[in-house]
XYZ file of N, CA and C in Angstrom:
780
model
N 113.337 -30.424 12.754
C 113.220 -31.961 12.398
C 112.191 -32.678 13.320
N 111.663 -33.578 12.741
C 110.563 -34.354 13.972
C 111.461 -35.306 14.610
N 110.857 -35.484 15.875
C 111.563 -36.285 17.034
C 110.783 -37.332 17.438
N 109.386 -37.313 16.721
C 108.602 -38.308 17.178
C 107.836 -39.405 16.500
N 108.505 -39.246 15.312
C 107.948 -40.213 14.332
C 108.432 -41.655 14.291
N 109.517 -41.853 15.236
C 110.032 -43.261 15.325
C 109.486 -43.959 16.829
N 108.578 -42.950 17.689
C 108.096 -43.319 18.880
C 106.740 -44.496 18.691
N 106.919 -45.114 19.394
C 105.713 -46.404 19.557
C 104.359 -45.651 19.986
N 103.358 -46.390 19.621
C 101.818 -45.800 19.871
C 101.922 -45.625 21.723
N 102.361 -46.587 22.456
C 102.409 -46.389 23.631
C 103.114 -45.261 24.324
N 104.035 -45.051 23.745
C 104.935 -43.652 23.981
C 104.231 -42.394 23.715
N 103.531 -42.469 22.501
C 102.858 -41.224 22.071
C 101.599 -40.950 22.959
N 100.965 -42.179 23.341
C 99.950 -41.848 24.032
C 100.280 -41.383 25.541
N 101.727 -41.821 26.237
C 101.650 -41.318 27.477
C 102.337 -39.879 27.453
N 102.999 -39.554 26.087
C 103.285 -38.185 25.856
C 102.111 -37.103 25.862
N 101.001 -37.506 25.089
C 99.739 -37.094 25.048
C 99.027 -36.666 26.285
N 99.267 -37.969 27.450
C 98.487 -37.898 28.498
C 99.201 -36.691 29.544
N 100.448 -36.545 29.508
C 101.456 -35.941 30.063
C 101.153 -34.313 29.737
N 100.696 -34.215 28.354
C 100.428 -32.917 27.912
C 99.168 -32.442 28.503
N 98.240 -33.314 28.440
C 96.766 -32.764 28.813
C 96.750 -32.544 30.153
N 97.448 -33.364 31.127
C 97.731 -32.800 32.594
C 98.033 -31.393 32.788
N 98.907 -30.951 31.797
C 99.638 -29.575 32.039
C 98.897 -28.653 31.281
N 98.134 -29.044 30.173
C 97.546 -28.019 29.294
C 95.941 -27.600 29.687
N 95.346 -28.640 29.930
C 93.891 -28.610 30.119
C 93.598 -28.082 31.492
N 93.047 -26.857 31.570
C 92.647 -26.389 32.883
C 91.336 -26.751 33.470
N 91.299 -27.112 34.787
C 90.345 -27.500 35.602
C 89.246 -25.976 35.510
N 87.873 -26.489 35.801
C 87.132 -25.130 35.888
C 86.900 -25.032 37.612
N 86.436 -23.854 37.982
C 86.355 -23.697 39.194
C 84.815 -23.211 39.777
N 83.823 -23.837 38.938
C 82.376 -23.770 39.496
C 82.247 -24.714 40.693
N 81.150 -24.246 41.354
C 80.894 -25.063 42.527
C 80.019 -26.067 42.175
N 79.608 -27.054 42.933
C 78.960 -28.146 42.768
C 77.246 -27.899 42.262
N 76.924 -26.589 42.748
C 75.566 -26.213 42.646
C 75.668 -25.553 40.934
N 76.832 -24.931 40.743
C 76.729 -24.173 39.442
C 77.160 -25.286 38.500
N 77.722 -26.420 38.717
C 78.076 -27.406 37.740
C 76.725 -28.139 37.479
N 75.894 -28.431 38.518
C 74.597 -28.995 38.146
C 73.767 -28.154 37.443
N 73.582 -27.026 37.833
C 72.734 -25.927 37.013
C 73.191 -26.159 35.586
N 74.628 -25.807 35.047
C 75.046 -25.936 33.943
C 74.861 -27.158 33.297
N 74.592 -28.279 33.867
C 74.598 -29.821 33.342
C 72.972 -29.784 32.871
N 72.216 -29.236 33.751
C 70.956 -28.913 33.493
C 70.549 -28.401 31.962
N 71.409 -27.156 31.958
C 71.099 -26.459 30.559
C 71.687 -27.204 29.540
N 72.735 -27.576 29.759
C 73.736 -28.555 28.665
C 72.685 -29.551 28.259
N 71.995 -30.258 29.092
C 71.238 -31.512 28.277
C 70.067 -31.053 28.066
N 69.534 -29.881 28.362
C 68.084 -29.161 27.693
C 68.470 -29.099 26.353
N 69.443 -28.552 26.207
C 69.954 -27.975 24.880
C 70.288 -29.043 23.994
N 70.695 -30.119 24.546
C 71.094 -31.379 23.621
C 70.109 -32.570 23.436
N 68.727 -32.273 23.622
C 67.841 -33.388 23.396
C 67.058 -34.140 24.682
N 67.640 -33.792 25.840
C 67.339 -34.609 26.895
C 66.105 -34.111 27.925
N 65.692 -33.052 27.481
C 64.440 -32.325 27.671
C 63.201 -33.054 27.501
N 62.164 -33.918 28.453
C 61.270 -34.239 28.407
C 60.076 -33.696 29.604
N 59.881 -32.361 29.411
C 59.108 -31.826 30.216
C 59.673 -32.028 31.734
N 58.720 -32.537 32.754
C 59.218 -32.701 34.013
C 59.944 -33.969 34.442
N 60.219 -34.903 33.319
C 60.744 -36.090 33.481
C 62.098 -35.874 33.717
N 62.943 -36.711 34.447
C 64.219 -36.800 34.570
C 64.742 -36.217 35.930
N 65.694 -36.795 36.564
C 66.604 -36.094 37.611
C 68.123 -35.777 37.132
N 68.695 -35.234 38.053
C 70.002 -34.982 38.159
C 70.299 -34.743 39.437
N 71.417 -35.240 40.094
C 71.693 -35.257 41.313
C 73.277 -35.286 41.537
N 73.661 -34.729 42.681
C 75.163 -34.871 42.920
C 75.312 -35.063 44.457
N 76.130 -35.736 45.069
C 76.361 -35.853 46.729
C 76.560 -34.503 47.162
N 75.950 -34.406 48.222
C 76.205 -33.345 49.146
C 77.395 -33.528 50.028
N 77.953 -32.487 50.681
C 78.898 -32.515 51.624
C 78.720 -33.815 52.632
N 77.490 -33.638 53.289
C 77.427 -34.602 54.377
C 76.825 -36.048 53.760
N 77.548 -37.084 54.258
C 76.929 -38.519 53.818
C 75.399 -38.478 53.785
N 75.038 -39.269 53.034
C 73.630 -39.592 52.886
C 72.657 -38.162 52.259
N 73.383 -37.210 51.587
C 72.627 -36.084 51.037
C 72.940 -36.115 49.566
N 72.144 -35.285 48.831
C 72.501 -34.922 47.660
C 71.701 -33.924 47.163
N 72.208 -33.089 46.102
C 71.551 -31.892 45.408
C 70.860 -32.495 44.325
N 69.686 -31.944 44.115
C 68.780 -32.140 42.766
C 67.795 -30.830 42.557
N 67.131 -31.116 41.295
C 66.281 -30.076 41.120
C 64.958 -30.220 41.760
N 64.204 -29.069 41.925
C 62.899 -29.049 42.333
C 61.903 -29.724 41.245
N 60.851 -30.760 41.789
C 59.929 -30.920 40.912
C 58.846 -29.772 40.599
N 58.606 -29.397 39.108
C 57.884 -28.467 38.950
C 58.750 -27.529 37.976
N 60.052 -27.512 37.954
C 60.860 -27.083 37.062
C 61.265 -27.646 36.052
N 61.525 -27.249 34.846
C 61.949 -27.894 33.850
C 63.656 -27.762 33.861
N 64.426 -28.421 32.925
C 65.875 -28.447 33.220
C 66.353 -27.057 32.581
N 65.710 -26.317 31.908
C 65.868 -24.935 31.495
C 65.589 -24.005 32.537
N 65.194 -24.212 33.547
C 64.673 -23.167 34.443
C 65.631 -23.414 35.922
N 66.541 -24.378 35.753
C 67.535 -24.851 36.971
C 68.392 -23.843 36.948
N 68.663 -23.190 38.358
C 69.826 -22.293 38.578
C 70.577 -22.861 39.733
N 71.769 -22.309 40.122
C 72.344 -22.668 40.953
C 71.669 -22.445 42.454
N 70.801 -21.611 42.428
C 70.109 -20.943 43.820
C 68.661 -21.746 43.985
N 68.347 -22.387 43.137
C 66.941 -23.057 43.157
C 67.046 -24.507 43.301
N 68.205 -25.021 43.134
C 68.449 -26.710 43.463
C 68.155 -26.642 44.983
N 67.840 -27.983 45.251
C 67.412 -28.530 46.543
C 68.565 -29.415 47.126
N 68.831 -29.622 48.507
C 69.431 -30.305 49.250
C 68.798 -31.141 49.979
N 68.581 -32.632 49.680
C 67.827 -33.433 50.128
C 68.412 -34.692 50.961
N 67.797 -35.335 51.909
C 68.137 -36.580 52.415
C 67.796 -37.765 51.705
N 68.453 -38.939 52.370
C 67.938 -40.201 51.634
C 66.256 -40.576 51.429
N 65.940 -39.823 52.539
C 64.209 -39.996 52.641
C 63.684 -38.970 51.770
N 64.213 -38.061 50.798
C 63.898 -37.018 50.202
C 63.246 -36.050 50.914
N 63.687 -35.752 52.095
C 63.188 -34.594 52.979
C 64.107 -33.555 52.465
N 63.525 -32.176 52.349
C 64.382 -30.862 51.994
C 65.177 -30.706 53.249
N 66.439 -30.491 53.121
C 67.579 -29.793 53.923
C 67.734 -28.386 53.629
N 67.761 -27.946 52.324
C 68.113 -26.621 51.961
C 67.068 -26.364 50.563
N 66.680 -25.325 50.618
C 65.838 -24.892 49.482
C 64.364 -25.155 49.673
N 63.558 -24.667 48.746
C 62.008 -24.656 48.808
C 61.543 -25.464 47.708
N 60.420 -26.155 47.989
C 59.633 -27.043 47.032
C 59.930 -28.428 47.349
N 59.580 -29.329 46.597
C 59.791 -30.697 46.751
C 60.727 -31.326 45.611
N 61.508 -32.642 45.989
C 62.162 -33.118 44.780
C 61.200 -34.043 43.990
N 61.622 -34.378 42.911
C 61.038 -35.661 42.219
C 60.869 -36.799 43.072
N 59.729 -37.505 43.170
C 59.620 -38.703 44.039
C 60.523 -39.650 43.378
N 60.785 -39.578 42.010
C 61.380 -40.667 41.357
C 63.040 -40.655 41.771
N 63.520 -39.514 42.449
C 64.872 -39.415 43.054
C 65.109 -40.564 43.870
N 64.342 -41.276 44.602
C 64.427 -42.350 45.625
C 65.437 -43.411 44.881
N 65.333 -43.770 43.577
C 66.264 -44.534 43.171
C 67.792 -44.087 43.438
N 67.888 -42.781 43.215
C 69.369 -42.352 43.285
C 69.840 -42.559 44.609
N 69.145 -42.652 45.575
C 69.641 -43.103 46.926
C 70.198 -44.469 46.816
N 69.437 -45.345 46.379
C 69.906 -46.614 46.215
C 71.262 -46.975 45.304
N 71.419 -46.118 44.315
C 72.687 -46.337 43.477
C 73.804 -45.710 44.374
N 73.542 -44.372 44.881
C 74.695 -43.894 45.946
C 75.110 -44.901 46.955
N 74.131 -45.598 47.596
C 74.376 -46.530 48.355
C 75.257 -47.675 47.879
N 74.816 -47.947 46.769
C 75.668 -49.226 46.127
C 76.684 -48.884 45.465
N 77.109 -47.610 45.003
C 78.125 -47.261 44.259
C 79.057 -46.026 45.150
N 79.754 -46.427 45.812
C 80.724 -45.205 46.701
C 81.267 -44.435 45.695
N 81.753 -44.888 44.538
C 82.489 -44.259 43.540
C 81.809 -43.160 42.906
N 80.282 -43.402 42.697
C 79.508 -42.241 42.138
C 79.270 -41.253 42.803
N 79.392 -39.992 42.137
C 79.311 -38.623 42.886
C 78.109 -37.730 42.294
N 77.698 -38.276 41.007
C 76.746 -37.580 40.177
C 76.047 -38.677 39.393
N 74.422 -38.653 39.494
C 73.617 -39.537 38.664
C 72.690 -38.561 37.719
N 72.736 -38.776 36.566
C 71.756 -38.267 35.497
C 70.910 -39.184 34.903
N 69.506 -38.731 35.052
C 68.782 -40.054 34.607
C 67.561 -39.121 33.807
N 67.707 -39.407 32.571
C 66.962 -38.574 31.337
C 66.167 -39.432 30.469
N 65.190 -38.899 29.734
C 64.494 -39.657 28.775
C 64.674 -39.092 27.317
N 65.838 -38.777 26.833
C 66.053 -38.171 25.593
C 65.315 -39.197 24.386
N 65.077 -38.479 23.330
C 64.307 -38.986 22.174
C 64.815 -40.365 21.778
N 66.106 -40.280 21.424
C 66.568 -41.429 20.713
C 66.888 -42.687 21.686
N 67.372 -42.358 22.840
C 67.357 -43.303 24.066
C 65.884 -43.933 24.155
N 64.810 -43.124 24.319
C 63.756 -43.360 24.695
C 63.081 -44.440 23.419
N 63.484 -43.807 22.208
C 62.945 -44.769 21.055
C 63.682 -46.169 21.144
N 65.089 -46.047 21.366
C 65.746 -47.456 21.318
C 65.196 -48.256 22.483
N 64.887 -47.760 23.669
C 64.560 -48.499 24.822
C 63.074 -49.416 24.413
N 62.309 -48.744 23.399
C 61.265 -49.326 23.009
C 61.525 -50.603 22.241
N 62.564 -50.871 21.964
C 62.886 -52.284 20.925
C 63.173 -53.208 21.772
N 63.675 -52.832 23.077
C 64.115 -53.917 24.134
C 65.267 -54.420 23.642
N 66.457 -53.597 23.313
C 67.517 -54.246 22.875
C 68.833 -53.331 23.494
N 69.928 -53.918 23.566
C 70.699 -53.186 24.265
C 71.696 -52.246 23.452
N 72.316 -51.272 24.105
C 73.274 -50.259 23.273
C 74.312 -51.176 22.610
N 74.591 -50.984 21.262
C 75.498 -51.340 20.521
C 76.627 -50.366 20.349
N 77.805 -50.504 21.059
C 78.848 -49.387 20.758
C 79.758 -50.315 19.538
N 79.853 -49.495 18.471
C 80.611 -49.881 17.353
C 80.953 -48.665 16.756
N 81.485 -47.527 17.503
C 82.040 -46.302 16.851
C 82.848 -45.855 17.686
N 84.229 -45.121 17.170
C 85.285 -44.830 17.963
C 84.921 -43.638 18.996
N 84.081 -42.722 18.650
C 83.569 -41.804 19.606
C 82.797 -42.092 20.797
N 82.081 -43.309 20.764
C 80.996 -43.887 21.580
C 81.984 -44.910 22.617
N 83.224 -45.070 22.636
C 83.834 -46.217 23.192
C 84.068 -45.899 24.567
N 83.701 -44.543 25.289
C 83.950 -44.608 26.583
C 82.888 -45.523 27.268
N 81.645 -45.772 26.212
C 80.384 -46.739 26.640
C 80.941 -48.047 26.308
N 82.009 -48.411 25.761
C 82.255 -49.926 25.423
C 82.463 -50.666 26.750
N 81.520 -51.897 26.537
C 81.393 -52.716 27.957
C 81.335 -52.019 29.306
N 80.639 -50.768 29.072
C 80.452 -49.745 30.347
C 79.129 -49.161 30.433
N 78.080 -49.748 29.681
C 76.750 -49.629 29.644
C 75.934 -50.885 29.813
N 75.029 -50.814 31.120
C 74.339 -52.213 31.282
C 73.071 -51.942 30.747
N 72.252 -53.037 30.822
C 70.788 -52.903 30.070
C 69.861 -53.573 31.077
N 68.632 -53.095 31.079
C 67.613 -53.488 31.991
C 66.448 -53.841 30.996
N 66.361 -55.010 30.698
C 65.373 -55.330 29.674
C 63.685 -55.231 30.070
N 63.505 -55.590 31.557
C 62.285 -55.586 31.923
C 61.993 -54.399 32.586
N 60.707 -53.649 32.165
C 60.547 -52.359 32.849
C 59.766 -52.578 34.101
N 60.272 -52.059 35.341
C 59.843 -52.387 36.776
C 58.904 -51.539 37.071
N 58.468 -50.498 36.086
C 57.245 -49.546 36.461
C 57.775 -48.283 36.880
N 56.908 -47.268 37.421
C 57.513 -45.843 37.728
C 58.301 -45.904 38.908
N 59.530 -45.570 38.840
C 60.373 -45.590 39.943
C 60.324 -44.647 41.072
N 59.276 -44.983 41.755
C 59.050 -44.198 43.009
C 58.892 -45.103 44.302
N 59.216 -46.156 44.053
C 59.425 -47.323 45.198
C 60.772 -47.733 45.692
N 60.937 -48.414 46.400
C 62.329 -48.841 46.807
C 62.719 -50.150 46.016
N 61.698 -50.859 45.469
C 61.707 -51.844 44.356
C 62.467 -51.293 43.516
N 62.017 -50.357 42.846
C 62.632 -49.864 41.566
C 64.434 -49.521 41.723
N 64.451 -48.815 43.103
C 65.691 -48.589 43.347
C 66.713 -49.805 43.617
N 66.300 -51.026 44.132
C 66.861 -52.018 44.295
C 67.103 -52.669 42.874
N 66.303 -52.753 42.037
C 66.182 -53.294 40.840
C 67.301 -52.648 39.769
N 67.207 -51.260 39.761
C 68.119 -50.387 39.146
C 69.318 -50.371 39.368
N 69.677 -50.354 40.680
C 71.059 -50.163 40.968
C 71.760 -51.735 40.933
N 71.023 -52.742 40.963
C 71.536 -54.000 40.817
C 71.873 -54.160 39.300
N 70.996 -53.646 38.531
C 71.223 -53.890 37.184
C 72.286 -53.145 36.675
N 72.466 -51.815 36.952
C 73.763 -50.979 37.016
C 74.910 -51.588 37.066
N 75.029 -52.679 38.456
C 76.333 -53.136 38.682
C 77.298 -51.960 38.911
N 78.633 -52.503 38.067
C 79.724 -51.688 38.354
C 79.760 -50.738 36.923
N 78.751 -50.838 36.294
C 78.890 -50.109 34.818
C 78.723 -48.358 35.171
N 79.236 -47.635 34.280
C 79.138 -46.337 34.225
C 77.710 -45.779 33.826
N 77.048 -46.667 32.886
C 75.657 -46.021 32.533
C 74.707 -47.537 32.471
N 73.542 -47.195 31.871
C 72.465 -48.211 31.648
C 71.389 -47.560 30.937
N 71.026 -48.359 29.824
C 69.639 -48.262 29.218
C 68.557 -49.042 29.835
N 67.612 -48.317 30.058
C 66.340 -48.811 30.671
C 65.292 -48.899 29.746
N 64.762 -50.200 29.401
C 63.885 -50.498 28.536
C 62.421 -49.838 28.923
N 61.974 -49.226 27.874
C 60.495 -48.562 27.948
C 60.660 -47.482 28.911
N 61.867 -46.873 28.992
C 61.943 -45.782 30.254
C 63.217 -44.757 29.751
N 64.375 -44.954 29.840
C 65.331 -43.784 29.528
C 66.578 -44.330 29.582
N 67.681 -43.565 30.157
C 68.951 -43.885 30.662
C 69.380 -43.366 31.822
N 70.352 -43.752 32.354
C 71.054 -43.443 33.456
C 72.344 -43.460 33.450
N 73.085 -42.252 33.758
C 74.671 -42.063 33.494
C 75.205 -41.610 34.954
N 76.297 -42.109 35.245
C 76.857 -42.096 36.506
C 78.206 -41.453 36.167
N 78.953 -40.622 37.163
C 80.352 -40.415 37.362
C 80.733 -40.110 38.633
N 82.170 -40.221 38.689
C 82.996 -39.817 39.811
C 82.908 -38.474 39.941
N 82.562 -37.663 38.808
C 82.581 -36.046 38.863
C 81.177 -35.801 38.201
N 80.830 -34.439 38.408
C 79.687 -34.140 37.580
C 79.961 -33.895 35.971
N 81.171 -33.465 35.730
C 81.352 -33.516 34.458
C 81.661 -34.811 33.641
N 82.203 -35.862 34.374
C 81.855 -37.376 33.694
C 80.593 -37.824 33.233
N 79.733 -37.614 34.394
C 78.353 -38.055 34.298
C 77.802 -37.192 32.900
N 77.932 -35.850 33.252
C 77.248 -35.063 31.866
C 77.892 -35.486 30.491
N 79.235 -35.711 30.468
C 79.639 -36.189 29.096
C 79.074 -37.702 28.806
N 78.672 -38.579 29.742
C 78.520 -39.938 29.455
C 76.710 -39.653 29.062
N 75.951 -38.785 29.685
C 74.613 -38.485 29.028
C 74.596 -38.101 27.802
N 75.498 -37.110 27.444
C 75.593 -36.870 26.037
C 75.613 -37.812 25.305
N 76.594 -38.713 25.588
C 77.340 -39.613 24.831
C 76.088 -40.861 24.494
N 75.491 -41.260 25.540
C 74.637 -42.353 25.369
C 73.371 -41.932 24.416
N 72.835 -40.735 24.183
C 71.838 -40.126 23.401
C 72.371 -40.203 22.149
N 73.630 -39.660 21.934
C 74.184 -39.806 20.558
C 74.387 -41.178 19.837
N 74.734 -42.180 21.002
C 74.941 -43.539 20.372
C 73.667 -44.136 20.292
N 72.464 -43.813 20.754
C 71.292 -44.417 20.523
C 70.775 -43.785 19.286
N 71.093 -42.645 19.042
C 70.680 -42.054 17.786
C 71.490 -42.917 16.654
N 72.873 -42.841 16.775
C 73.519 -43.681 15.786
C 73.003 -45.082 15.647
N 72.850 -45.581 16.729
C 72.249 -47.166 16.528
C 71.138 -47.356 15.635
N 70.109 -46.270 16.098
C 68.958 -46.350 15.101
C 68.958 -46.054 13.855
N 70.214 -45.206 13.470
C 70.277 -44.931 11.958
C 71.011 -46.083 11.529
N 72.002 -46.775 11.986
C 72.579 -47.781 11.420
C 71.708 -48.976 11.423
N 70.746 -49.354 12.141
C 69.873 -50.419 12.165
C 69.073 -50.076 11.077
N 68.481 -48.980 10.845
C 67.828 -48.572 9.654
C 68.201 -48.874 8.205
N 69.828 -48.968 8.297
C 70.323 -49.003 6.995
C 70.854 -50.719 6.559
N 71.205 -51.168 7.778
C 71.555 -52.609 7.521
C 71.927 -53.101 9.169
N 72.903 -53.834 9.093
C 73.399 -54.685 10.177
C 74.619 -54.066 10.558
N 74.670 -53.806 12.116
C 75.810 -53.012 12.615
C 76.832 -54.292 12.889
N 78.184 -53.708 12.369
C 79.144 -54.273 12.593
C 80.034 -54.344 13.917
N 80.243 -55.408 14.544
C 81.170 -55.011 15.780
C 82.505 -54.511 15.624
N 83.115 -53.847 16.694
C 84.643 -53.555 16.632
C 85.191 -54.388 17.391
N 86.598 -54.704 16.978
C 87.326 -55.717 17.865
C 87.342 -55.274 19.672
N 87.061 -56.039 20.129
C 87.133 -55.908 21.865
C 88.254 -55.320 22.192
N 89.453 -55.544 21.915
C 90.785 -54.956 22.328
C 90.821 -53.453 21.912
N 90.362 -53.012 20.788
C 90.370 -51.814 20.193
C 89.411 -50.945 21.104
N 88.250 -51.552 20.987
C 87.072 -50.722 22.025
C 87.456 -50.647 23.299
N 88.344 -51.623 24.129
C 88.725 -51.384 25.465
C 89.824 -50.181 25.507
N 90.723 -50.246 24.646
C 91.831 -49.238 24.458
C 91.316 -47.962 24.222
N 90.323 -47.868 23.392
C 89.621 -46.450 23.135
C 88.788 -46.041 24.229
N 88.186 -46.897 25.020
C 87.316 -46.554 26.129
C 88.537 -45.939 27.192
N 89.695 -46.621 27.383
C 90.432 -46.285 28.210
C 91.127 -44.826 27.869
N 91.487 -44.624 26.594
C 92.143 -43.440 26.151
C 91.122 -41.983 26.339
N 89.796 -42.552 26.002
C 88.618 -41.160 26.009
C 88.292 -41.043 27.527
N 88.233 -42.125 28.508
C 87.504 -41.979 29.642
C 88.571 -41.354 30.625
N 89.089 -40.340 30.652
C 89.947 -39.615 31.593
C 89.372 -38.383 32.124
N 89.611 -37.846 33.384
C 89.232 -36.891 34.097
C 89.515 -35.685 33.013
N 90.522 -35.384 32.977
C 90.948 -34.124 32.036
C 90.196 -33.939 30.742
N 89.857 -34.964 29.986
C 89.254 -34.986 28.458
C 87.751 -34.865 29.212
N 87.077 -35.314 29.976
C 85.718 -35.018 30.569
C 85.716 -33.678 31.084
N 86.551 -33.296 31.829
C 86.700 -31.679 32.163
C 86.634 -30.770 31.037
N 87.604 -31.025 30.063
C 87.611 -30.128 28.787
C 86.402 -30.284 28.249
N 85.541 -31.653 28.070
C 84.313 -31.648 27.135
C 83.275 -30.877 27.823
N 83.246 -31.057 29.331
C 82.177 -30.359 29.877
C 82.400 -28.755 29.781
N 83.637 -28.310 30.075
C 83.814 -26.922 29.693
C 83.275 -26.129 28.474
N 83.603 -27.040 27.311
C 83.154 -26.683 26.141
C 81.841 -26.553 26.051
N 81.049 -27.703 26.688
C 79.456 -27.784 26.758
C 79.065 -26.718 27.333
N 79.794 -26.198 28.614
C 79.221 -24.966 29.469
C 79.361 -23.542 28.624
N 80.675 -23.546 28.007
C 80.668 -22.182 27.088
C 79.370 -22.170 26.244
N 79.099 -23.404 25.709
C 77.860 -23.132 24.683
C 76.688 -22.829 25.517
N 76.361 -23.688 26.289
C 75.253 -23.221 27.376
C 75.126 -21.844 27.866
N 76.357 -21.077 28.350
C 76.219 -19.903 28.953
C 75.926 -18.738 27.830
N 76.170 -18.861 26.660
C 75.902 -18.015 25.653
C 74.545 -17.685 25.662
N 73.402 -18.340 25.853
C 72.175 -18.540 25.987
C 71.477 -18.740 27.552
N 72.174 -19.249 28.531
C 71.735 -19.400 29.707
C 72.652 -18.963 30.999
N 73.119 -17.632 30.785
C 73.976 -17.191 31.750
C 73.572 -17.089 33.023
N 71.946 -16.915 33.060
C 71.210 -17.069 34.382
C 71.305 -18.191 35.263
N 71.902 -19.510 34.790
C 71.942 -20.613 35.619
C 72.883 -20.364 36.610
N 73.718 -19.587 36.637
C 74.844 -19.459 37.723
C 74.315 -18.852 38.943
N 73.074 -18.055 38.709
C 72.550 -17.458 39.578
C 72.021 -18.008 41.013
């Protein structure tokens, strides 16, 4: 006999959250391994743009972060060929050089102590939407982690290798989790690598859906209270971890070498 058909929605939400905590297992990959997996996940899902884009995660020491070598594509990143750099982009561990555009990562990390991972890419649909100089419109349930959580930088400040771009981008991001950068791409952040990876995946899907919807007609907004509820329901560490683990299983079928 069913025992839950008379429970309120709030009660059912709490029940589901309790089940998630006990049922969804955390992964045991290292920071380096998760970054390498993230590079392969994003490569397989449309974020590849030659050598453009950077993925980073805070190192153990303050003012340090891991990132990929300039000259390697996302599909070539492994746990062992990542670099550990300081805020001046000086290499502390590894060989080669980081992308000079990593400079604005230092500014974001300084402005946002809650951020432990930054993903900046130029995926096709995000890049196309950025050319229209319009903000991201979140009007579908699946996209609601981005609801009121995606900033917009309308004026392109140029190639992000100077401190000026770091100041502009970090200020425009504010307290949001992601940002659409006009004539440029996207930046997603997370308290964890898993969260940042999920957001990066989501913003590209959101841009694609927006372009499709705009081509068909006028996008209708969702009710703000429902968007906020959906944001909070989906934007949880256990869900992000489960999603990341799924993406990682997909990636490992063809990119097992990334953990080396």
